[in-house]
Coordinates of C-alpha atoms in Angstrom, one line a residue:
M1 CA 73.0 120.6 126.5
I2 CA 74.6 123.0 123.9
E3 CA 71.9 124.3 121.5
P4 CA 72.8 125.0 117.9
G5 CA 74.4 128.4 117.5
Q6 CA 75.6 128.5 121.1
T7 CA 79.3 128.8 121.7
M8 CA 81.0 125.8 123.2
P9 CA 82.4 126.7 126.7
A10 CA 86.2 126.7 126.9
I11 CA 87.8 123.9 128.8
E12 CA 89.3 125.2 132.1
H13 CA 92.1 122.8 132.6
H14 CA 94.2 121.3 129.8
Y15 CA 97.8 120.6 128.8
L16 CA 98.3 124.1 127.4
N17 CA 97.7 125.8 130.7
A18 CA 98.7 123.0 133.1
E19 CA 102.0 124.8 133.6
K20 CA 103.0 128.3 132.6
G21 CA 106.2 130.0 131.3
I22 CA 108.8 129.2 128.7
K23 CA 110.8 127.1 131.1
S24 CA 107.8 124.8 131.5
W25 CA 107.8 124.2 127.8
L26 CA 111.6 123.7 127.4
T27 CA 111.7 121.2 130.2
T28 CA 108.4 119.5 129.7
V29 CA 108.1 115.7 129.4
D30 CA 104.5 115.8 128.3
H31 CA 104.3 114.2 124.9
K32 CA 101.7 116.7 123.7
R33 CA 103.9 119.7 124.4
I34 CA 106.9 117.9 122.8
G35 CA 104.7 117.2 119.8
I36 CA 103.7 120.9 119.6
M37 CA 107.4 121.9 119.8
Y38 CA 108.2 119.5 117.0
L39 CA 105.3 120.9 115.0
I40 CA 106.7 124.4 115.3
S41 CA 110.2 123.2 114.4
V42 CA 109.3 121.2 111.3
V43 CA 107.0 124.1 110.0
L44 CA 110.0 126.5 110.5
F45 CA 112.3 124.2 108.5
F46 CA 109.6 123.7 105.9
A47 CA 109.4 127.5 105.5
V48 CA 113.2 127.7 105.1
G49 CA 113.2 124.8 102.6
G50 CA 110.3 126.2 100.7
L51 CA 111.9 129.6 100.4
L52 CA 115.0 128.0 99.0
A53 CA 112.8 126.2 96.5
V54 CA 111.2 129.5 95.4
F55 CA 114.8 130.9 94.7
V56 CA 115.7 127.8 92.7
R57 CA 112.6 128.1 90.5
L58 CA 113.1 131.8 90.2
E59 CA 116.6 131.2 88.9
L60 CA 115.2 128.7 86.3
L61 CA 112.6 131.2 85.1
T62 CA 114.8 132.2 82.2
P63 CA 117.9 130.6 80.5
G64 CA 121.2 131.9 81.8
R65 CA 121.6 133.9 84.9
T66 CA 118.4 135.2 86.5
I67 CA 119.1 136.0 90.1
M68 CA 122.2 134.0 91.1
D69 CA 125.4 132.4 89.6
A70 CA 125.9 128.7 89.0
A71 CA 127.9 128.1 92.2
M72 CA 125.3 129.7 94.4
Y73 CA 122.5 127.8 92.5
N74 CA 124.2 124.5 93.4
R75 CA 124.4 125.5 97.0
V76 CA 120.8 126.6 97.2
F77 CA 119.3 123.5 95.6
S78 CA 121.5 121.3 97.9
A79 CA 120.4 123.2 101.0
H80 CA 116.7 122.9 99.8
G81 CA 117.0 119.1 99.5
I82 CA 118.9 118.6 102.8
V83 CA 116.6 120.8 104.9
M84 CA 113.4 119.3 103.3
V85 CA 114.5 115.6 103.6
F86 CA 116.3 115.5 106.9
L87 CA 114.8 118.3 108.9
F88 CA 111.3 118.5 107.6
I89 CA 109.8 115.4 105.8
I90 CA 111.4 112.6 107.9
P91 CA 110.3 114.0 111.3
S92 CA 107.2 115.8 110.1
I93 CA 104.3 113.4 110.8
P94 CA 105.9 110.9 113.3
A95 CA 107.6 113.5 115.5
S96 CA 104.8 116.1 115.6
L97 CA 101.4 114.4 115.0
G98 CA 102.8 111.0 116.2
N99 CA 104.1 112.4 119.5
F100 CA 100.9 114.3 120.2
L101 CA 98.5 111.5 119.3
L102 CA 100.1 108.1 119.8
P103 CA 99.6 107.9 123.6
I104 CA 96.1 109.3 123.4
M105 CA 95.0 107.0 120.6
I106 CA 96.1 103.9 122.7
G107 CA 94.6 105.3 125.9
A108 CA 98.0 105.9 127.7
K109 CA 99.1 108.9 129.7
D110 CA 102.4 109.3 127.9
V111 CA 105.1 107.6 125.9
A112 CA 107.2 104.8 127.5
F113 CA 110.2 107.0 128.0
P114 CA 109.1 110.7 128.4
R115 CA 112.6 112.0 129.2
L116 CA 114.1 110.2 126.3
N117 CA 111.4 111.8 124.2
L118 CA 112.5 115.3 125.3
A119 CA 116.1 114.4 124.7
S120 CA 115.2 113.3 121.1
F121 CA 113.8 116.7 120.5
Y122 CA 116.9 118.5 121.6
I123 CA 119.1 116.1 119.6
Y124 CA 117.0 116.9 116.5
W125 CA 117.6 120.6 117.1
A126 CA 121.4 120.0 117.6
G127 CA 121.4 118.3 114.2
G128 CA 119.4 121.3 112.8
I129 CA 121.9 123.8 114.2
L130 CA 124.9 121.9 112.8
G131 CA 123.1 121.8 109.4
I132 CA 122.5 125.6 109.5
I133 CA 126.2 126.2 110.4
G134 CA 127.2 123.9 107.5
M135 CA 125.0 125.9 105.1
L136 CA 126.2 129.3 106.2
S137 CA 129.9 128.5 106.6
G138 CA 130.5 125.7 104.0
S139 CA 130.1 125.3 100.4
V140 CA 127.9 122.2 100.2
D141 CA 126.9 121.8 96.6
T142 CA 126.5 118.0 96.3
G143 CA 122.7 117.8 96.5
W144 CA 121.1 115.9 99.4
T145 CA 122.8 112.7 98.5
F146 CA 126.5 113.7 99.2
Y147 CA 127.7 111.4 96.5
A148 CA 131.4 110.3 96.7
P149 CA 134.0 110.9 95.5
Y150 CA 132.7 114.5 94.6
S151 CA 131.8 115.1 98.2
T152 CA 135.1 113.9 99.6
T153 CA 137.4 115.6 97.1
T154 CA 135.9 119.0 96.0
T155 CA 133.6 120.4 98.7
T156 CA 133.3 120.8 102.4
V157 CA 130.6 118.5 103.7
V158 CA 131.8 117.8 107.3
W159 CA 129.3 120.1 109.1
M160 CA 126.4 118.9 107.0
T161 CA 127.2 115.2 107.3
L162 CA 127.7 115.7 111.1
A163 CA 124.2 117.3 111.2
V164 CA 122.7 114.2 109.5
F165 CA 124.7 111.9 111.8
V166 CA 123.4 113.7 114.9
A167 CA 119.8 114.1 113.7
G168 CA 119.7 110.3 113.0
F169 CA 119.9 109.6 116.7
S170 CA 116.8 111.6 117.3
S171 CA 115.0 109.5 114.7
I172 CA 116.3 106.2 116.2
L173 CA 115.3 107.2 119.8
T174 CA 111.8 108.4 118.7
G175 CA 111.2 105.1 116.8
L176 CA 112.4 103.1 119.8
N177 CA 110.1 105.0 122.1
F178 CA 107.1 104.5 119.8
V179 CA 107.7 100.7 119.5
V180 CA 107.9 100.2 123.2
T181 CA 104.9 102.5 123.9
I182 CA 102.7 100.6 121.4
H183 CA 103.8 97.2 122.8
K184 CA 103.6 98.0 126.5
M185 CA 101.2 100.8 127.2
R186 CA 98.0 100.1 125.3
A187 CA 94.8 100.6 127.4
P188 CA 92.8 97.5 128.5
G189 CA 90.9 96.1 125.5
M190 CA 93.2 97.8 123.0
T191 CA 94.2 94.7 121.1
W192 CA 96.4 94.8 118.0
T193 CA 93.3 94.5 115.8
R194 CA 91.8 97.5 117.5
L195 CA 94.8 99.7 116.9
P196 CA 93.9 102.7 114.7
L197 CA 95.5 102.6 111.3
F198 CA 97.4 105.8 111.8
L199 CA 99.3 103.9 114.6
W200 CA 100.0 100.9 112.3
G201 CA 101.6 103.4 110.0
I202 CA 103.6 104.9 112.8
Y203 CA 104.6 101.5 114.1
A204 CA 105.9 100.3 110.7
T205 CA 107.8 103.6 110.4
A206 CA 109.3 103.2 113.8
I207 CA 110.7 99.8 112.9
I208 CA 112.4 101.2 109.8
Q209 CA 113.8 104.1 111.8
V210 CA 115.4 101.8 114.4
L211 CA 116.8 99.3 111.8
A212 CA 117.8 101.5 108.9
T213 CA 118.9 104.8 110.4
P214 CA 122.2 103.4 111.9
V215 CA 123.3 102.6 108.4
I216 CA 123.1 106.3 107.3
G217 CA 124.8 107.2 110.5
I218 CA 127.8 105.0 109.8
T219 CA 127.9 106.1 106.2
M220 CA 128.1 109.8 107.2
L221 CA 130.8 108.9 109.7
L222 CA 132.8 107.1 107.1
L223 CA 132.3 110.1 104.7
M224 CA 133.6 112.5 107.4
M225 CA 136.7 110.2 108.0
E226 CA 137.3 110.0 104.3
K227 CA 137.2 113.8 104.0
V228 CA 139.2 114.6 107.1
I229 CA 141.9 111.8 107.3
G230 CA 141.5 110.1 103.9
I231 CA 141.0 106.5 105.1
G232 CA 140.3 105.3 101.5
I233 CA 136.8 103.9 101.7
F234 CA 135.0 105.7 98.9
D235 CA 137.8 107.6 97.0
P236 CA 139.3 105.4 94.2
K237 CA 142.6 107.3 94.4
L238 CA 143.0 105.9 97.9
G239 CA 141.8 102.4 97.0
G240 CA 138.1 103.0 97.8
D241 CA 135.0 102.5 95.8
P242 CA 132.5 105.3 95.2
V243 CA 129.7 102.9 94.2
L244 CA 130.0 101.4 97.8
Y245 CA 128.9 104.8 99.1
Q246 CA 125.8 104.6 96.9
H247 CA 125.0 101.1 98.2
F248 CA 125.3 102.3 101.8
F249 CA 123.4 105.6 101.2
W250 CA 120.4 104.0 99.4
F251 CA 120.2 101.0 101.8
Y252 CA 119.0 103.7 104.3
S253 CA 117.5 106.3 102.0
H254 CA 115.1 104.1 100.1
P255 CA 113.5 102.8 103.4
A256 CA 113.7 106.5 104.4
V257 CA 111.2 107.2 101.6
Y258 CA 108.8 104.9 103.5
I259 CA 109.7 106.6 106.8
M260 CA 108.2 109.6 105.1
I261 CA 105.2 108.0 103.4
L262 CA 103.9 105.3 105.8
P263 CA 102.7 107.8 108.5
A264 CA 101.1 109.8 105.7
M265 CA 99.2 106.7 104.6
G266 CA 98.1 106.2 108.2
V267 CA 96.7 109.8 108.3
I268 CA 94.8 109.2 105.1
S269 CA 93.2 106.0 106.5
E270 CA 91.8 108.1 109.4
L271 CA 90.5 110.8 107.1
M272 CA 88.8 108.3 104.8
A273 CA 87.0 106.6 107.6
T274 CA 85.9 109.7 109.4
F275 CA 84.7 111.7 106.4
S276 CA 83.1 108.7 104.7
R277 CA 81.2 107.9 107.9
Q278 CA 81.6 104.2 107.6
K279 CA 84.0 101.4 108.7
I280 CA 87.3 101.2 106.9
F281 CA 87.3 98.7 104.1
G282 CA 89.9 96.1 104.6
Y283 CA 91.3 97.0 108.0
K284 CA 93.6 94.1 108.3
A285 CA 94.8 94.4 104.7
I286 CA 95.8 98.0 105.3
A287 CA 97.5 97.3 108.6
L288 CA 99.5 94.3 107.2
S289 CA 100.3 96.2 104.0
S290 CA 102.1 98.8 106.2
M291 CA 104.3 96.1 107.6
A292 CA 104.8 94.5 104.2
I293 CA 106.0 97.9 102.8
A294 CA 108.3 98.3 105.7
L295 CA 109.8 94.8 105.0
V296 CA 110.1 95.2 101.2
S297 CA 111.6 98.7 101.5
F298 CA 114.9 97.1 102.6
L299 CA 115.2 95.1 99.4
V300 CA 114.8 97.7 96.6
W301 CA 117.7 100.1 97.1
G302 CA 119.5 98.9 93.9
H303 CA 116.9 100.5 91.6
H304 CA 118.6 103.8 92.3
M305 CA 121.8 102.5 90.7
F306 CA 120.7 101.0 87.4
V307 CA 123.2 103.2 85.6
A308 CA 125.9 103.3 88.4
G309 CA 127.4 99.9 87.6
Q310 CA 125.9 96.6 88.8
S311 CA 125.4 93.2 87.2
E312 CA 122.5 92.5 84.8
V313 CA 121.2 89.9 87.2
A314 CA 121.2 92.3 90.2
A315 CA 119.5 95.0 88.1
I316 CA 116.7 92.5 87.0
I317 CA 116.2 91.4 90.6
F318 CA 116.0 94.9 92.0
S319 CA 113.6 95.8 89.2
A320 CA 111.3 92.9 90.0
I321 CA 111.3 93.6 93.7
T322 CA 110.5 97.2 93.0
Y323 CA 107.3 96.1 91.2
L324 CA 106.5 94.1 94.4
V325 CA 106.2 97.3 96.4
G326 CA 103.3 98.3 94.3
V327 CA 101.2 95.4 95.6
P328 CA 100.7 96.5 99.3
T329 CA 100.5 100.1 98.1
G330 CA 97.8 99.2 95.7
I331 CA 95.9 97.4 98.5
K332 CA 95.8 100.6 100.4
V333 CA 94.5 102.6 97.5
I334 CA 91.8 100.1 96.8
S335 CA 90.8 100.0 100.5
W336 CA 90.5 103.8 100.6
V337 CA 88.3 103.8 97.5
G338 CA 86.3 100.9 98.9
T339 CA 85.8 102.9 102.2
M340 CA 84.3 105.8 100.3
Y341 CA 82.0 103.6 98.2
K342 CA 78.4 104.2 99.3
G343 CA 79.7 106.2 102.2
S344 CA 78.3 109.5 103.4
I345 CA 81.2 111.6 102.2
S346 CA 81.7 115.0 103.8
L347 CA 84.0 117.3 101.8
R348 CA 85.4 119.2 104.8
A349 CA 89.0 120.6 104.4
P350 CA 90.8 117.4 105.8
M351 CA 88.8 115.2 103.3
I352 CA 89.7 117.5 100.4
Y353 CA 93.4 117.0 101.3
A354 CA 92.7 113.2 101.4
Q355 CA 91.3 113.4 97.9
M356 CA 94.3 115.4 96.8
F357 CA 96.6 112.7 98.3
L358 CA 94.8 109.9 96.5
F359 CA 95.1 111.6 93.1
L360 CA 98.7 112.9 93.5
F361 CA 100.1 109.9 95.2
T362 CA 98.7 107.6 92.6
I363 CA 100.5 109.5 89.9
G364 CA 103.7 109.4 92.0
G365 CA 103.3 105.7 92.5
L366 CA 102.6 104.8 88.9
T367 CA 105.5 106.9 87.6
G368 CA 107.7 105.2 90.2
I369 CA 106.8 101.8 88.6
M370 CA 107.9 103.2 85.3
L371 CA 111.3 104.3 86.9
G372 CA 111.6 100.8 88.4
S373 CA 111.5 99.4 84.9
L374 CA 115.1 98.9 83.9
N375 CA 114.9 99.9 80.2
V376 CA 112.8 103.0 80.9
D377 CA 114.9 104.2 83.8
V378 CA 118.1 104.2 81.7
H379 CA 116.5 106.9 79.6
L380 CA 114.8 108.9 82.3
H381 CA 117.6 108.7 84.9
D382 CA 118.8 112.0 86.3
T383 CA 116.2 114.0 84.3
Y384 CA 113.4 116.2 85.5
Y385 CA 111.1 113.2 85.3
V386 CA 112.7 111.9 88.4
V387 CA 112.3 115.3 90.1
A388 CA 108.6 115.3 89.3
H389 CA 108.1 111.7 90.5
F390 CA 109.9 112.4 93.7
H391 CA 107.8 115.5 94.4
Y392 CA 104.5 113.7 93.6
V393 CA 105.4 111.1 96.2
M394 CA 107.0 113.3 98.8
M395 CA 105.0 116.5 98.5
G396 CA 101.9 115.2 96.8
G397 CA 101.9 112.4 99.3
T398 CA 103.6 113.2 102.6
V399 CA 103.2 117.0 102.7
I400 CA 99.5 116.9 101.5
A401 CA 98.8 114.2 104.1
F402 CA 100.6 116.2 106.8
L403 CA 98.4 119.2 105.9
G404 CA 95.3 117.0 105.9
G405 CA 96.2 115.5 109.3
L406 CA 97.0 119.0 110.7
H407 CA 93.6 120.3 109.6
Y408 CA 91.9 117.1 111.1
W409 CA 93.6 117.2 114.5
W410 CA 94.1 120.9 114.8
P411 CA 90.8 121.4 116.8
K412 CA 91.9 118.6 119.1
M413 CA 95.4 120.1 119.6
T414 CA 94.3 123.7 120.1
G415 CA 90.6 123.5 121.1
K416 CA 89.9 126.0 118.2
M417 CA 88.3 125.6 114.8
Y418 CA 89.7 127.3 111.7
N419 CA 87.9 129.1 108.9
E420 CA 86.7 126.3 106.7
S421 CA 86.3 128.5 103.6
L422 CA 89.8 129.9 103.9
A423 CA 91.2 126.3 104.4
K424 CA 89.4 125.1 101.2
W425 CA 90.7 128.1 99.2
A426 CA 94.2 127.3 100.4
A427 CA 93.8 123.6 99.5
G428 CA 92.6 124.5 96.0
L429 CA 95.5 126.8 95.3
I430 CA 98.0 124.2 96.6
F431 CA 96.5 121.6 94.3
I432 CA 96.6 123.9 91.2
G433 CA 100.1 125.3 92.0
F434 CA 101.5 121.8 92.7
N435 CA 100.3 120.3 89.4
V436 CA 101.4 123.3 87.4
T437 CA 104.8 123.2 89.0
F438 CA 105.5 119.5 88.9
F439 CA 103.4 117.9 86.1
T440 CA 105.2 120.3 83.8
Q441 CA 108.5 118.7 85.0
F442 CA 107.3 115.2 83.8
I443 CA 107.2 116.7 80.3
L444 CA 110.5 118.4 80.7
G445 CA 112.1 115.2 81.9
S446 CA 110.6 113.1 79.1
Q447 CA 112.0 115.6 76.6
G448 CA 115.5 115.1 78.1
M449 CA 116.0 118.1 80.5
P450 CA 118.6 116.9 83.0
R451 CA 118.0 117.7 86.7
R452 CA 120.3 120.0 88.8
Y453 CA 121.4 122.0 85.7
Y454 CA 121.8 125.7 86.2
D455 CA 121.3 126.6 82.5
Y456 CA 119.3 125.1 79.7
V457 CA 118.7 125.5 75.9
P458 CA 115.9 128.0 74.9
E459 CA 113.6 125.1 73.8
Y460 CA 112.9 124.4 77.5
A461 CA 112.3 128.0 78.4
S462 CA 108.5 128.1 78.2
L463 CA 108.0 124.9 80.3
H464 CA 110.5 126.1 82.9
A465 CA 108.7 129.4 83.1
F466 CA 105.3 127.7 83.4
S467 CA 106.7 125.5 86.3
T468 CA 108.0 128.6 88.1
Y469 CA 104.6 130.3 87.8
G470 CA 103.1 127.2 89.4
S471 CA 105.5 127.5 92.3
W472 CA 104.2 131.0 93.0
I473 CA 100.6 129.7 93.2
L474 CA 101.7 126.8 95.4
G475 CA 103.6 129.2 97.7
L476 CA 100.5 131.4 97.9
G477 CA 98.3 128.5 98.9
L478 CA 100.7 127.4 101.6
L479 CA 100.8 131.0 102.9
I480 CA 97.0 131.2 103.1
A481 CA 97.0 127.8 105.0
F482 CA 99.4 129.2 107.5
I483 CA 97.4 132.4 107.9
C484 CA 94.3 130.2 108.4
F485 CA 95.9 128.4 111.4
I486 CA 97.2 131.7 112.9
H487 CA 93.7 133.2 112.5
S488 CA 92.2 130.2 114.2
L489 CA 94.5 130.6 117.3
I490 CA 93.4 134.2 117.6
K491 CA 89.7 134.2 116.7
G492 CA 88.8 130.5 116.2
E493 CA 85.6 129.1 117.6
Q494 CA 85.9 126.8 120.6
V495 CA 85.1 123.2 119.7
G496 CA 83.9 120.2 121.7
A497 CA 85.6 116.9 122.2
D498 CA 84.6 115.5 118.7
P499 CA 84.0 118.2 116.1
W500 CA 84.3 115.7 113.2
G501 CA 82.4 112.6 114.5
G502 CA 85.6 110.6 114.7
T503 CA 85.6 107.2 116.5
T504 CA 89.1 106.7 117.8
L505 CA 90.1 107.3 121.4
E506 CA 91.5 110.8 120.9
W507 CA 87.9 112.1 120.2
L508 CA 86.8 111.0 123.7
T509 CA 89.0 113.4 125.6
T510 CA 88.6 117.1 125.8
S511 CA 89.8 119.6 123.2
P512 CA 92.5 120.5 124.1
P513 CA 93.2 117.3 126.0
D514 CA 93.8 117.1 129.7
A515 CA 97.4 117.2 130.9
H516 CA 97.0 113.4 131.7
N517 CA 95.0 112.8 128.5
F518 CA 92.0 111.1 130.2
K519 CA 90.4 111.5 133.6
R520 CA 90.2 107.7 133.8
V521 CA 92.0 105.0 131.9
P522 CA 89.7 104.1 129.0
L523 CA 88.3 100.5 128.6
V524 CA 88.3 99.7 124.9
T525 CA 85.3 97.5 123.9
R526 CA 85.0 98.1 120.2
N527 CA 86.9 98.4 117.0
P528 CA 88.4 101.8 116.1
Y529 CA 86.0 102.4 113.2
D530 CA 82.9 100.8 114.7
Y531 CA 80.5 103.8 114.3
D532 CA 77.4 102.0 115.7
A533 CA 79.1 101.0 118.9
A534 CA 80.9 104.3 119.2
Y535 CA 77.7 106.4 118.9
D536 CA 76.9 106.5 122.6
D537 CA 80.6 107.1 123.7
L538 CA 81.0 109.9 121.2
L539 CA 78.0 111.8 122.5
G540 CA 79.3 111.8 126.1
D541 CA 79.9 114.9 128.1
G542 CA 83.3 115.6 126.5
M543 CA 85.1 115.2 129.8
G544 CA 87.5 112.6 128.8
D545 CA 86.2 109.2 129.5
G546 CA 82.9 108.9 127.7
A547 CA 81.1 108.1 131.0
S548 CA 78.2 110.5 130.7
R549 CA 75.4 110.0 128.1
T550 CA 74.4 113.7 128.1
P551 CA 74.3 114.8 124.5
V552 CA 76.8 117.4 123.4
V553 CA 76.6 119.0 120.0
S554 CA 79.4 121.3 118.9
P555 CA 78.6 124.2 116.6
S556 CA 80.5 122.7 113.8
R557 CA 78.3 119.5 113.8
S558 CA 75.0 121.4 114.2

């Protein structure tokens, strides 16, 4: 038995030391190692995209030229959007946390197609390298949407669209792998109603990835053909229709918003249950709402085109369906609040991120409803209000949940605990910096400041400066969070199997997990958030199967 204050002994054999050398990492088919490689990759691209965002905000600090000319500004904000959307946010949670955790959470040894999983990683990097070439050698200044006919007549987008086309295959193959794994490789007793809610989010996401991503692939291919050989699909001079491009693009890109946010919602469900210490409120409602969001996401793309030219009937229908998305999303928010009600809430760092998500995502969702309203959108379209709404959903939602999930599962992935105080300081700065940066942009947008403009009238100067100061606070918070994780790797305390008192299967195996995840295949006999039934299992010997009843208390729980 480990006494309070004693150091938890390190696990001798785990996936990190099962094989040694760089080659063992580059050729691994272990889902956990592939998840770690994805994690390093998306963090790298997040740093690149974040740095570009700092340059954009620095340029907008004062009217006129501050640090770059207008042409360079267009390229920098385009590169920021492309890197953040296609190389960071879309793969962030599914590819890193999903790859690492999905097989463990269903009691499997690996994903259904381990070699395909590794191939998906290298395809993702092939897309990333093509994108970097495009940014360095081209002059892509179209924003992340590559709208035709501008993109086909005035700029070089071939490398960048090729990057999106290639990276899309990684997304499709990962989604396919996850769907088959969940259907076919669940441990005995792991019924659909015992599936953790994080996996319901990943499952709904995987379905969107498989069904929607081919559309953006074909769209990018047509765009390249239009640019290179002038086939006349999108260019009106050649008989094409630029609005057709917008239909194709948003048919993928609006479901892609849910590729980004559904896994984040799954993470928040796990955090709410664990740090409220009680069963999740409305398990089936949350699970089914994930599937409902995935379905409805295919029907609302037209709300991006209220001012692009479509019939009044189509606009009214798209506006009405957009309101419909708010129903399953609202069900999740109500369930999370219900889970916390009368719970024993522990405000550890992951739970602080969950609270931040609840606040920021609710603002992002409500402002999205306003933009879905036809008459309001006409006035706010292409203003900073849209920029603020998008960032409250994507960064206030997905990135905050990604950080919360990373803090939650970091001890499981590394076997090390981080400095809790440092993590809380980072979270606080991120929250303050984010709101100073982006809430200000709601005001800018409602006052008529257009987005993507290099220059502006002096009346907007003070709000732009305030927003830029916020970006510096936000950047500082993210830097401290990064330092916190690095410090943990070097000097972090060793943790036991379950430092948080979680009840899903990943907390039964060692920290870090064994190379084969479990010593024996788990037999699932309870629901994922059944704290009473899980109590004995979770106080096992931390050796991976919950067989022993010898109490183990980690320092962080003492």
